[in-house]
mmCIF file of N, CA and C in Angstrom:
data_model
loop_
_atom_site.group_PDB
_atom_site.id
_atom_site.type_symbol
_atom_site.label_atom_id
_atom_site.label_comp_id
_atom_site.label_asym_id
_atom_site.label_seq_id
_atom_site.Cartn_x
_atom_site.Cartn_y
_atom_site.Cartn_z
ATOM 1 N N MET A 849 -37.602 34.836 54.011
ATOM 2 C CA MET A 849 -37.356 33.925 55.112
ATOM 3 C C MET A 849 -37.058 32.542 54.527
ATOM 4 N N ASN A 850 -36.002 31.934 55.018
ATOM 5 C CA ASN A 850 -35.673 30.615 54.471
ATOM 6 C C ASN A 850 -36.590 29.536 55.041
ATOM 7 N N GLU A 851 -36.486 28.357 54.494
ATOM 8 C CA GLU A 851 -37.437 27.287 54.813
ATOM 9 C C GLU A 851 -37.292 26.777 56.244
ATOM 10 N N VAL A 852 -36.059 26.704 56.747
ATOM 11 C CA VAL A 852 -35.837 26.204 58.103
ATOM 12 C C VAL A 852 -36.405 27.189 59.130
ATOM 13 N N THR A 853 -36.163 28.479 58.924
ATOM 14 C CA THR A 853 -36.698 29.485 59.841
ATOM 15 C C THR A 853 -38.214 29.500 59.801
ATOM 16 N N PHE A 854 -38.778 29.406 58.612
ATOM 17 C CA PHE A 854 -40.237 29.367 58.493
ATOM 18 C C PHE A 854 -40.819 28.157 59.200
ATOM 19 N N GLN A 855 -40.180 27.011 59.042
ATOM 20 C CA GLN A 855 -40.653 25.785 59.700
ATOM 21 C C GLN A 855 -40.622 25.942 61.221
ATOM 22 N N PHE A 856 -39.548 26.544 61.745
ATOM 23 C CA PHE A 856 -39.433 26.748 63.186
ATOM 24 C C PHE A 856 -40.518 27.691 63.695
ATOM 25 N N VAL A 857 -40.682 28.831 63.031
ATOM 26 C CA VAL A 857 -41.664 29.827 63.471
ATOM 27 C C VAL A 857 -43.085 29.272 63.363
ATOM 28 N N ALA A 858 -43.381 28.602 62.267
ATOM 29 C CA ALA A 858 -44.725 28.051 62.082
ATOM 30 C C ALA A 858 -45.025 26.967 63.114
ATOM 31 N N SER A 859 -44.062 26.111 63.403
ATOM 32 C CA SER A 859 -44.318 25.057 64.390
ATOM 33 C C SER A 859 -44.407 25.644 65.802
ATOM 34 N N PHE A 860 -43.645 26.699 66.089
ATOM 35 C CA PHE A 860 -43.732 27.330 67.408
ATOM 36 C C PHE A 860 -45.114 27.956 67.618
ATOM 37 N N PHE A 861 -45.591 28.703 66.632
ATOM 38 C CA PHE A 861 -46.910 29.325 66.770
ATOM 39 C C PHE A 861 -48.031 28.286 66.769
ATOM 40 N N THR A 862 -47.863 27.227 66.006
ATOM 41 C CA THR A 862 -48.856 26.148 66.029
ATOM 42 C C THR A 862 -48.871 25.467 67.389
ATOM 43 N N GLY A 863 -47.693 25.224 67.952
ATOM 44 C CA GLY A 863 -47.613 24.627 69.289
ATOM 45 C C GLY A 863 -48.227 25.531 70.347
ATOM 46 N N CYS A 864 -48.000 26.842 70.240
ATOM 47 C CA CYS A 864 -48.610 27.791 71.185
ATOM 48 C C CYS A 864 -50.133 27.792 71.052
ATOM 49 N N ALA A 865 -50.609 27.718 69.811
ATOM 50 C CA ALA A 865 -52.060 27.685 69.599
ATOM 51 C C ALA A 865 -52.666 26.401 70.176
ATOM 52 N N ILE A 866 -51.981 25.291 69.998
ATOM 53 C CA ILE A 866 -52.485 24.028 70.543
ATOM 54 C C ILE A 866 -52.487 24.065 72.069
ATOM 55 N N CYS A 867 -51.409 24.573 72.673
ATOM 56 C CA CYS A 867 -51.348 24.665 74.135
ATOM 57 C C CYS A 867 -52.434 25.585 74.671
ATOM 58 N N GLY A 868 -52.642 26.712 74.006
ATOM 59 C CA GLY A 868 -53.698 27.636 74.432
ATOM 60 C C GLY A 868 -55.083 27.045 74.274
ATOM 61 N N LEU A 869 -55.290 26.317 73.193
ATOM 62 C CA LEU A 869 -56.599 25.703 72.962
ATOM 63 C C LEU A 869 -56.897 24.619 73.988
ATOM 64 N N THR A 870 -55.894 23.855 74.376
ATOM 65 C CA THR A 870 -56.127 22.817 75.375
ATOM 66 C C THR A 870 -56.320 23.401 76.778
ATOM 67 N N LEU A 871 -55.814 24.615 77.000
ATOM 68 C CA LEU A 871 -56.115 25.273 78.280
ATOM 69 C C LEU A 871 -57.555 25.755 78.329
ATOM 70 N N LEU A 872 -58.074 26.209 77.189
ATOM 71 C CA LEU A 872 -59.453 26.676 77.136
ATOM 72 C C LEU A 872 -60.455 25.529 77.120
ATOM 73 N N CYS A 873 -60.078 24.439 76.494
ATOM 74 C CA CYS A 873 -60.947 23.266 76.397
ATOM 75 C C CYS A 873 -60.221 22.081 77.025
ATOM 76 N N PRO A 874 -60.390 21.850 78.324
ATOM 77 C CA PRO A 874 -59.603 20.807 78.995
ATOM 78 C C PRO A 874 -59.913 19.378 78.546
ATOM 79 N N PHE A 875 -60.991 19.164 77.821
ATOM 80 C CA PHE A 875 -61.307 17.815 77.364
ATOM 81 C C PHE A 875 -60.472 17.415 76.144
ATOM 82 N N LEU A 876 -59.761 18.366 75.535
ATOM 83 C CA LEU A 876 -58.885 18.052 74.406
ATOM 84 C C LEU A 876 -57.554 17.513 74.906
ATOM 85 N N ARG A 877 -56.941 16.632 74.159
ATOM 86 C CA ARG A 877 -55.662 16.030 74.529
ATOM 87 C C ARG A 877 -54.551 16.689 73.723
ATOM 88 N N MET A 878 -53.679 17.434 74.399
ATOM 89 C CA MET A 878 -52.621 18.171 73.730
ATOM 90 C C MET A 878 -51.655 17.243 73.006
ATOM 91 N N ASP A 879 -51.306 16.129 73.630
ATOM 92 C CA ASP A 879 -50.333 15.234 73.012
ATOM 93 C C ASP A 879 -50.856 14.630 71.710
ATOM 94 N N LYS A 880 -52.123 14.274 71.679
ATOM 95 C CA LYS A 880 -52.699 13.675 70.471
ATOM 96 C C LYS A 880 -52.765 14.693 69.331
ATOM 97 N N ILE A 881 -53.129 15.930 69.652
ATOM 98 C CA ILE A 881 -53.217 16.963 68.622
ATOM 99 C C ILE A 881 -51.840 17.271 68.063
ATOM 100 N N MET A 882 -50.837 17.370 68.934
ATOM 101 C CA MET A 882 -49.478 17.669 68.463
ATOM 102 C C MET A 882 -48.908 16.532 67.626
ATOM 103 N N ILE A 883 -49.164 15.297 68.023
ATOM 104 C CA ILE A 883 -48.678 14.162 67.240
ATOM 105 C C ILE A 883 -49.291 14.175 65.845
ATOM 106 N N GLY A 884 -50.581 14.440 65.759
ATOM 107 C CA GLY A 884 -51.238 14.511 64.456
ATOM 108 C C GLY A 884 -50.702 15.632 63.590
ATOM 109 N N ASP A 885 -50.394 16.753 64.201
ATOM 110 C CA ASP A 885 -49.866 17.888 63.447
ATOM 111 C C ASP A 885 -48.432 17.635 62.994
ATOM 112 N N ILE A 886 -47.623 17.063 63.859
ATOM 113 C CA ILE A 886 -46.230 16.772 63.502
ATOM 114 C C ILE A 886 -46.170 15.751 62.372
ATOM 115 N N MET A 887 -47.048 14.769 62.389
ATOM 116 C CA MET A 887 -47.036 13.744 61.345
ATOM 117 C C MET A 887 -47.314 14.343 59.972
ATOM 118 N N LEU A 888 -48.112 15.407 59.917
ATOM 119 C CA LEU A 888 -48.394 16.041 58.631
ATOM 120 C C LEU A 888 -47.234 16.895 58.136
ATOM 121 N N LEU A 889 -46.427 17.418 59.050
ATOM 122 C CA LEU A 889 -45.391 18.372 58.679
ATOM 123 C C LEU A 889 -44.011 17.766 58.485
ATOM 124 N N ILE A 890 -43.791 16.526 58.896
ATOM 125 C CA ILE A 890 -42.471 15.905 58.758
ATOM 126 C C ILE A 890 -42.143 15.735 57.272
ATOM 127 N N PRO A 891 -40.917 16.102 56.879
ATOM 128 C CA PRO A 891 -40.541 16.010 55.458
ATOM 129 C C PRO A 891 -40.218 14.575 55.032
ATOM 130 N N GLY A 892 -41.218 13.740 54.935
ATOM 131 C CA GLY A 892 -41.016 12.325 54.612
ATOM 132 C C GLY A 892 -40.638 12.088 53.164
ATOM 133 N N LEU A 893 -41.274 12.807 52.261
ATOM 134 C CA LEU A 893 -40.972 12.620 50.845
ATOM 135 C C LEU A 893 -39.556 13.086 50.530
ATOM 136 N N MET A 894 -39.130 14.151 51.184
ATOM 137 C CA MET A 894 -37.784 14.667 50.961
ATOM 138 C C MET A 894 -36.724 13.663 51.413
ATOM 139 N N SER A 895 -36.939 13.047 52.559
ATOM 140 C CA SER A 895 -35.960 12.066 53.040
ATOM 141 C C SER A 895 -36.002 10.782 52.216
ATOM 142 N N THR A 896 -37.170 10.400 51.747
ATOM 143 C CA THR A 896 -37.275 9.222 50.888
ATOM 144 C C THR A 896 -36.536 9.435 49.576
ATOM 145 N N ASN A 897 -36.693 10.603 48.989
ATOM 146 C CA ASN A 897 -35.971 10.912 47.751
ATOM 147 C C ASN A 897 -34.467 10.983 47.991
ATOM 148 N N ALA A 898 -34.054 11.438 49.158
ATOM 149 C CA ALA A 898 -32.625 11.490 49.474
ATOM 150 C C ALA A 898 -32.034 10.087 49.555
ATOM 151 N N ILE A 899 -32.744 9.180 50.202
ATOM 152 C CA ILE A 899 -32.262 7.801 50.298
ATOM 153 C C ILE A 899 -32.248 7.133 48.924
ATOM 154 N N ARG A 900 -33.245 7.436 48.111
ATOM 155 C CA ARG A 900 -33.274 6.897 46.749
ATOM 156 C C ARG A 900 -32.076 7.390 45.949
ATOM 157 N N ASP A 901 -31.735 8.686 46.085
ATOM 158 C CA ASP A 901 -30.570 9.230 45.378
ATOM 159 C C ASP A 901 -29.279 8.542 45.803
ATOM 160 N N VAL A 902 -29.153 8.268 47.092
ATOM 161 C CA VAL A 902 -27.947 7.585 47.566
ATOM 162 C C VAL A 902 -27.879 6.172 46.988
ATOM 163 N N LEU A 903 -28.999 5.468 46.960
ATOM 164 C CA LEU A 903 -29.006 4.100 46.444
ATOM 165 C C LEU A 903 -28.780 4.053 44.934
ATOM 166 N N ILE A 904 -29.211 5.082 44.222
ATOM 167 C CA ILE A 904 -28.999 5.127 42.773
ATOM 168 C C ILE A 904 -27.530 5.376 42.454
ATOM 169 N N GLY A 905 -26.874 6.137 43.306
ATOM 170 C CA GLY A 905 -25.472 6.421 43.049
ATOM 171 C C GLY A 905 -25.133 7.897 43.127
ATOM 172 N N ASP A 906 -26.125 8.757 43.254
ATOM 173 C CA ASP A 906 -25.897 10.190 43.416
ATOM 174 C C ASP A 906 -25.658 10.477 44.896
ATOM 175 N N THR A 907 -24.496 10.093 45.369
ATOM 176 C CA THR A 907 -24.210 10.130 46.796
ATOM 177 C C THR A 907 -24.231 11.546 47.350
ATOM 178 N N LEU A 908 -23.578 12.466 46.687
ATOM 179 C CA LEU A 908 -23.491 13.837 47.194
ATOM 180 C C LEU A 908 -24.861 14.510 47.216
ATOM 181 N N SER A 909 -25.617 14.344 46.151
ATOM 182 C CA SER A 909 -26.961 14.920 46.094
ATOM 183 C C SER A 909 -27.862 14.315 47.173
ATOM 184 N N GLY A 910 -27.761 13.007 47.370
ATOM 185 C CA GLY A 910 -28.576 12.343 48.387
ATOM 186 C C GLY A 910 -28.229 12.790 49.794
ATOM 187 N N ILE A 911 -26.941 12.954 50.068
ATOM 188 C CA ILE A 911 -26.526 13.383 51.405
ATOM 189 C C ILE A 911 -26.989 14.814 51.680
ATOM 190 N N ILE A 912 -26.876 15.679 50.680
ATOM 191 C CA ILE A 912 -27.320 17.068 50.854
ATOM 192 C C ILE A 912 -28.819 17.126 51.093
ATOM 193 N N ARG A 913 -29.583 16.359 50.346
ATOM 194 C CA ARG A 913 -31.041 16.332 50.554
ATOM 195 C C ARG A 913 -31.412 15.738 51.913
ATOM 196 N N LEU A 914 -30.664 14.737 52.349
ATOM 197 C CA LEU A 914 -30.932 14.136 53.653
ATOM 198 C C LEU A 914 -30.631 15.117 54.780
ATOM 199 N N ILE A 915 -29.554 15.861 54.645
ATOM 200 C CA ILE A 915 -29.235 16.883 55.656
ATOM 201 C C ILE A 915 -30.310 17.962 55.679
ATOM 202 N N ALA A 916 -30.801 18.370 54.514
ATOM 203 C CA ALA A 916 -31.874 19.369 54.468
ATOM 204 C C ALA A 916 -33.146 18.842 55.130
ATOM 205 N N ALA A 917 -33.471 17.576 54.891
ATOM 206 C CA ALA A 917 -34.659 16.989 55.524
ATOM 207 C C ALA A 917 -34.493 16.894 57.035
ATOM 208 N N LEU A 918 -33.296 16.539 57.486
ATOM 209 C CA LEU A 918 -33.049 16.465 58.929
ATOM 210 C C LEU A 918 -33.095 17.840 59.583
ATOM 211 N N LEU A 919 -32.602 18.862 58.887
ATOM 212 C CA LEU A 919 -32.687 20.224 59.420
ATOM 213 C C LEU A 919 -34.134 20.688 59.547
ATOM 214 N N LEU A 920 -34.953 20.365 58.561
ATOM 215 C CA LEU A 920 -36.369 20.730 58.637
ATOM 216 C C LEU A 920 -37.079 19.987 59.772
ATOM 217 N N ALA A 921 -36.757 18.724 59.948
ATOM 218 C CA ALA A 921 -37.362 17.960 61.040
ATOM 219 C C ALA A 921 -36.900 18.483 62.399
ATOM 220 N N ALA A 922 -35.630 18.875 62.500
ATOM 221 C CA ALA A 922 -35.126 19.437 63.758
ATOM 222 C C ALA A 922 -35.779 20.779 64.063
ATOM 223 N N ALA A 923 -35.976 21.614 63.045
ATOM 224 C CA ALA A 923 -36.650 22.899 63.258
ATOM 225 C C ALA A 923 -38.088 22.686 63.707
ATOM 226 N N LEU A 924 -38.741 21.700 63.146
ATOM 227 C CA LEU A 924 -40.109 21.372 63.546
ATOM 228 C C LEU A 924 -40.160 20.941 65.007
ATOM 229 N N ALA A 925 -39.252 20.063 65.386
ATOM 230 C CA ALA A 925 -39.223 19.574 66.764
ATOM 231 C C ALA A 925 -38.873 20.690 67.743
ATOM 232 N N LEU A 926 -37.927 21.545 67.379
ATOM 233 C CA LEU A 926 -37.542 22.643 68.272
ATOM 234 C C LEU A 926 -38.666 23.661 68.440
ATOM 235 N N GLY A 927 -39.433 23.896 67.401
ATOM 236 C CA GLY A 927 -40.562 24.818 67.508
ATOM 237 C C GLY A 927 -41.625 24.313 68.473
ATOM 238 N N PHE A 928 -41.992 23.061 68.345
ATOM 239 C CA PHE A 928 -42.970 22.483 69.265
ATOM 240 C C PHE A 928 -42.416 22.394 70.682
ATOM 241 N N MET A 929 -41.142 22.055 70.798
ATOM 242 C CA MET A 929 -40.533 21.968 72.118
ATOM 243 C C MET A 929 -40.491 23.339 72.791
ATOM 244 N N GLY A 930 -40.207 24.373 72.026
ATOM 245 C CA GLY A 930 -40.207 25.721 72.577
ATOM 246 C C GLY A 930 -41.573 26.136 73.086
ATOM 247 N N ALA A 931 -42.626 25.782 72.368
ATOM 248 C CA ALA A 931 -43.983 26.110 72.804
ATOM 249 C C ALA A 931 -44.351 25.354 74.076
ATOM 250 N N ILE A 932 -43.972 24.099 74.154
ATOM 251 C CA ILE A 932 -44.265 23.301 75.358
ATOM 252 C C ILE A 932 -43.507 23.856 76.554
ATOM 253 N N ILE A 933 -42.243 24.228 76.359
ATOM 254 C CA ILE A 933 -41.450 24.786 77.463
ATOM 255 C C ILE A 933 -42.017 26.131 77.890
ATOM 256 N N LEU A 934 -42.420 26.959 76.922
ATOM 257 C CA LEU A 934 -42.976 28.280 77.240
ATOM 258 C C LEU A 934 -44.241 28.138 78.086
ATOM 259 N N PHE A 935 -45.144 27.273 77.687
ATOM 260 C CA PHE A 935 -46.390 27.132 78.435
ATOM 261 C C PHE A 935 -46.173 26.367 79.744
ATOM 262 N N GLY A 936 -45.176 25.509 79.795
ATOM 263 C CA GLY A 936 -44.896 24.794 81.026
ATOM 264 C C GLY A 936 -44.198 25.657 82.058
ATOM 265 N N ARG A 937 -43.311 26.533 81.607
ATOM 266 C CA ARG A 937 -42.540 27.379 82.508
ATOM 267 C C ARG A 937 -43.406 28.446 83.165
ATOM 268 N N PHE A 938 -44.294 29.039 82.418
ATOM 269 C CA PHE A 938 -45.127 30.103 82.957
ATOM 270 C C PHE A 938 -46.404 29.583 83.589
ATOM 271 N N GLY A 939 -46.600 28.276 83.532
ATOM 272 C CA GLY A 939 -47.743 27.665 84.189
ATOM 273 C C GLY A 939 -49.071 28.058 83.574
ATOM 274 N N LEU A 940 -49.044 28.390 82.303
ATOM 275 C CA LEU A 940 -50.281 28.806 81.643
ATOM 276 C C LEU A 940 -51.135 27.636 81.271
#
């Protein structure tokens, strides 16, 4: 399984677990838990290294790394969004 697919699947199941846990324990705040989890999973070091490569002069390498970091961040966001839509649509 490639990294983007793994990121999407892992974030979707994590989002489902968070939504289910907040249904069982209503005193927990779903938005705060998801924000904390997303902050740990965002590829910050990868994007920082991509910008550094562009500034050094390795333009092609930096752009490719930046696109990879953006794809990983998009997969992360889509996974969490899918879990929120799933639990919102079925009213669970």
